[in-house]
PDB file of C-alpha atoms in Angstrom:
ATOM      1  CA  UNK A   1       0.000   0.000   0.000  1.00 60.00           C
ATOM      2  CA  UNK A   2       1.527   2.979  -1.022  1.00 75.00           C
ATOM      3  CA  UNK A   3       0.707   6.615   0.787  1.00 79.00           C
ATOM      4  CA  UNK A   4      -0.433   9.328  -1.322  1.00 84.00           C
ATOM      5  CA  UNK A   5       1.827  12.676  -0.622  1.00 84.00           C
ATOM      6  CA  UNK A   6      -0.101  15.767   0.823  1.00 86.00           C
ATOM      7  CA  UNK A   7      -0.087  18.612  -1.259  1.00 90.00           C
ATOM      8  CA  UNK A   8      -0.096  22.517   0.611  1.00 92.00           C
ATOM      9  CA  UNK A   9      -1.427  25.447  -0.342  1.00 94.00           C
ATOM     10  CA  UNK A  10       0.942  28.222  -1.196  1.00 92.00           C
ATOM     11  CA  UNK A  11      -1.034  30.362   1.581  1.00 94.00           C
ATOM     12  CA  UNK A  12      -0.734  27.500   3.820  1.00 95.00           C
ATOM     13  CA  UNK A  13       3.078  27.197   3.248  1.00 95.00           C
ATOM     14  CA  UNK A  14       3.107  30.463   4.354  1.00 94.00           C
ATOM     15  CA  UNK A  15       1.322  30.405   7.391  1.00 95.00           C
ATOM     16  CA  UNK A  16       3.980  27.873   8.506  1.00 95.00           C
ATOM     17  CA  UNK A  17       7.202  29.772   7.492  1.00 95.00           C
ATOM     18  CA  UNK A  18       5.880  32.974   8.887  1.00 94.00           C
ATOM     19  CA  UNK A  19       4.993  31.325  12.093  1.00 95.00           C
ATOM     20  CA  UNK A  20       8.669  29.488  12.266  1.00 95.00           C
ATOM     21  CA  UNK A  21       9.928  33.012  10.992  1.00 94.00           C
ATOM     22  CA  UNK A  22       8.310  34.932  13.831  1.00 94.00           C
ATOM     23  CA  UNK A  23      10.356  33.012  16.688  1.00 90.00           C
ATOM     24  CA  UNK A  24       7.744  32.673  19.257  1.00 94.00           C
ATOM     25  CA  UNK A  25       7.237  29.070  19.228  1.00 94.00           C
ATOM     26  CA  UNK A  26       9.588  26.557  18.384  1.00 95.00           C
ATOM     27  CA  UNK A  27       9.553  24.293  15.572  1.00 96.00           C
ATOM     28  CA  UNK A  28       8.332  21.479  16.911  1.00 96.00           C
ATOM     29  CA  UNK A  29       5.561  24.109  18.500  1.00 96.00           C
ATOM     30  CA  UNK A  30       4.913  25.148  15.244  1.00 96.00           C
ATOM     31  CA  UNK A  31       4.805  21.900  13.575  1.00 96.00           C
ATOM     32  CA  UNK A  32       2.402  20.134  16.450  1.00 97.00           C
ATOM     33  CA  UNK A  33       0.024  23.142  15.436  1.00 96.00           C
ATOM     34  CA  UNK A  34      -0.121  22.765  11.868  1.00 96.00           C
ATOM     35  CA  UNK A  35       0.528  19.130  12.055  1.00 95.00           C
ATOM     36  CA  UNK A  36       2.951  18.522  10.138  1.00 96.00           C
ATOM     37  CA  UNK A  37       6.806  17.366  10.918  1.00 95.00           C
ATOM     38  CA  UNK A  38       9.352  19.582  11.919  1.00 96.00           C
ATOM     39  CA  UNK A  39      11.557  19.116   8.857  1.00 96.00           C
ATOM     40  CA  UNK A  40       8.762  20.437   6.682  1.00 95.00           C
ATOM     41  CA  UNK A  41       8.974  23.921   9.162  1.00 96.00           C
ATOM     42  CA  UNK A  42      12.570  23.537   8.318  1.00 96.00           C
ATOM     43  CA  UNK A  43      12.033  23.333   4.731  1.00 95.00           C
ATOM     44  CA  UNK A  44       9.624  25.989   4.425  1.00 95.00           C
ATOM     45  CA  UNK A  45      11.417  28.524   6.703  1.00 95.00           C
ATOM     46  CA  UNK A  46      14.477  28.075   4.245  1.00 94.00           C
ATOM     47  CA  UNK A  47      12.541  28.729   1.336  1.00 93.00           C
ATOM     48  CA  UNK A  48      10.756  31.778   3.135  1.00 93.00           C
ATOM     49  CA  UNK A  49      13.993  33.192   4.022  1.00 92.00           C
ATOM     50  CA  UNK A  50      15.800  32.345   0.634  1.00 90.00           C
ATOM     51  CA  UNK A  51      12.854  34.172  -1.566  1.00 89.00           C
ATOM     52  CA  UNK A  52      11.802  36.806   1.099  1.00 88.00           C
ATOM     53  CA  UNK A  53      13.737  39.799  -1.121  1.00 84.00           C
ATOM     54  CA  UNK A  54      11.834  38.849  -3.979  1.00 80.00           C
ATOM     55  CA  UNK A  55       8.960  40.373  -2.056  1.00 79.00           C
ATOM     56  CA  UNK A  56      10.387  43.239  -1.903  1.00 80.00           C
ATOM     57  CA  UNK A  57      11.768  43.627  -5.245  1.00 77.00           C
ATOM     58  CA  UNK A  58      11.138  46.566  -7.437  1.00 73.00           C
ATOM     59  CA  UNK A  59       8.613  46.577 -10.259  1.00 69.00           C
ATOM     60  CA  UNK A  60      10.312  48.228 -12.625  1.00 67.00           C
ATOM     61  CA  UNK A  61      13.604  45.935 -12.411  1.00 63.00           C
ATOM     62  CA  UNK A  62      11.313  43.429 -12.820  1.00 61.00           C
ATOM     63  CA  UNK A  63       9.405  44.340 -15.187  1.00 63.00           C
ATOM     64  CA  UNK A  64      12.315  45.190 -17.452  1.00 64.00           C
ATOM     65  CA  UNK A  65      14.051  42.083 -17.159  1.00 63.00           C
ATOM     66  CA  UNK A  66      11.421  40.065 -18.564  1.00 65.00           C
ATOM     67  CA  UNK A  67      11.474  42.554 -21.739  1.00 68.00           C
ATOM     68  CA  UNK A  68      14.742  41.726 -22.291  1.00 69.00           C
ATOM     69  CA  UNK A  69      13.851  37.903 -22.356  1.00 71.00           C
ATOM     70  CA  UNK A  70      11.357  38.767 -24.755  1.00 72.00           C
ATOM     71  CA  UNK A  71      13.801  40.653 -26.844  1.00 81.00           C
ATOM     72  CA  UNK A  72      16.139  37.799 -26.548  1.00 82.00           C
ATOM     73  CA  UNK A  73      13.403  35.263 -27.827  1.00 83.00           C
ATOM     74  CA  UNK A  74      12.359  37.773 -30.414  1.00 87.00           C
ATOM     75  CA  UNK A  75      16.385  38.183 -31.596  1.00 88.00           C
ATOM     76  CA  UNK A  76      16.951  34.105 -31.811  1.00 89.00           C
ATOM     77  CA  UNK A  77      12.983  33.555 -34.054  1.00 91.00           C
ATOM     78  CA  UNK A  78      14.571  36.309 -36.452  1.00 92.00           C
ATOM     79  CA  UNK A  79      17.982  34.596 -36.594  1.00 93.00           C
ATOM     80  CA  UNK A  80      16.725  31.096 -37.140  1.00 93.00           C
ATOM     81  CA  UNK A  81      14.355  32.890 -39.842  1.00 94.00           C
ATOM     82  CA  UNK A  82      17.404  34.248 -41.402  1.00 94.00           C
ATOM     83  CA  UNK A  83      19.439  31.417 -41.562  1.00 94.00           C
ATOM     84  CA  UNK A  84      16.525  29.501 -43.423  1.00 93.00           C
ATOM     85  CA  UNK A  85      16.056  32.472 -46.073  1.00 93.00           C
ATOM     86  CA  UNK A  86      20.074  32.312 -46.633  1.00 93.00           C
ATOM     87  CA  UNK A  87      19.802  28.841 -46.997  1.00 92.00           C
ATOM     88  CA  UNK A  88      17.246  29.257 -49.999  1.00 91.00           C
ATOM     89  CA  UNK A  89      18.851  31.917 -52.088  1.00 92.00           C
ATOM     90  CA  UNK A  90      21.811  29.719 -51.908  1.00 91.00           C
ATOM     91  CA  UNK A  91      19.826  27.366 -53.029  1.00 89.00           C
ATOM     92  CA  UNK A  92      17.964  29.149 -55.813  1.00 87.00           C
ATOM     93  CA  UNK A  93      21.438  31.064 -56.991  1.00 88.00           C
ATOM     94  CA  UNK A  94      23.064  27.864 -57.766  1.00 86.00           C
ATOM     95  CA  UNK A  95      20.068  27.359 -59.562  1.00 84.00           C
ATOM     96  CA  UNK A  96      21.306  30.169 -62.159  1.00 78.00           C
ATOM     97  CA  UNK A  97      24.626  29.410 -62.415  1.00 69.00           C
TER      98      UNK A  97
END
């Protein structure tokens, strides 16, 4: 019999991390409240702490940086369209010669 793995919430996760964050309980405290093992706390205390400046992050920074993805993406379509329009004048001019 195999066990089926729980899946959390992304607000639950949360709850947890900001709870271990806050340093009023311990973990196992915090992890006999929300019933769940204390290495999960761990876990999700990590993550909280390794994404927290994201938060915090400005827009604009952000929003630039995914224009210059799409300008990247745009750049390599227009060079792979390239390369296949070389490829068939080559083609075609050996035709005439």
């Amino acid at each position: 019999m195999s066990r089926k793995r729980k899946n959390y919430s992304a607000a639950f996760r949360a709850q947890v991390a900001l709870a271990a964050a806050r340093g009023d309980k311990t973990i196992n405290e915090v992890a006999a409240q929300f019933e769940i093992s204390p290495q999960m706390v761990l876990k999700m205390k990590a993550r909280l702490k390794d994404r927290i400046e994201d938060i915090f992050q400005d827009e604009r920074s952000r929003k630039k940086k995914s224009e210059d993805e799409i300008t990247q993406e745009e750049l390599f379509e227009q060079i792979g369209r390239l390369k296949i329009e070389v490829d068939w004048l080559k083609k075609k001019s050996a035709q005439f010669h």
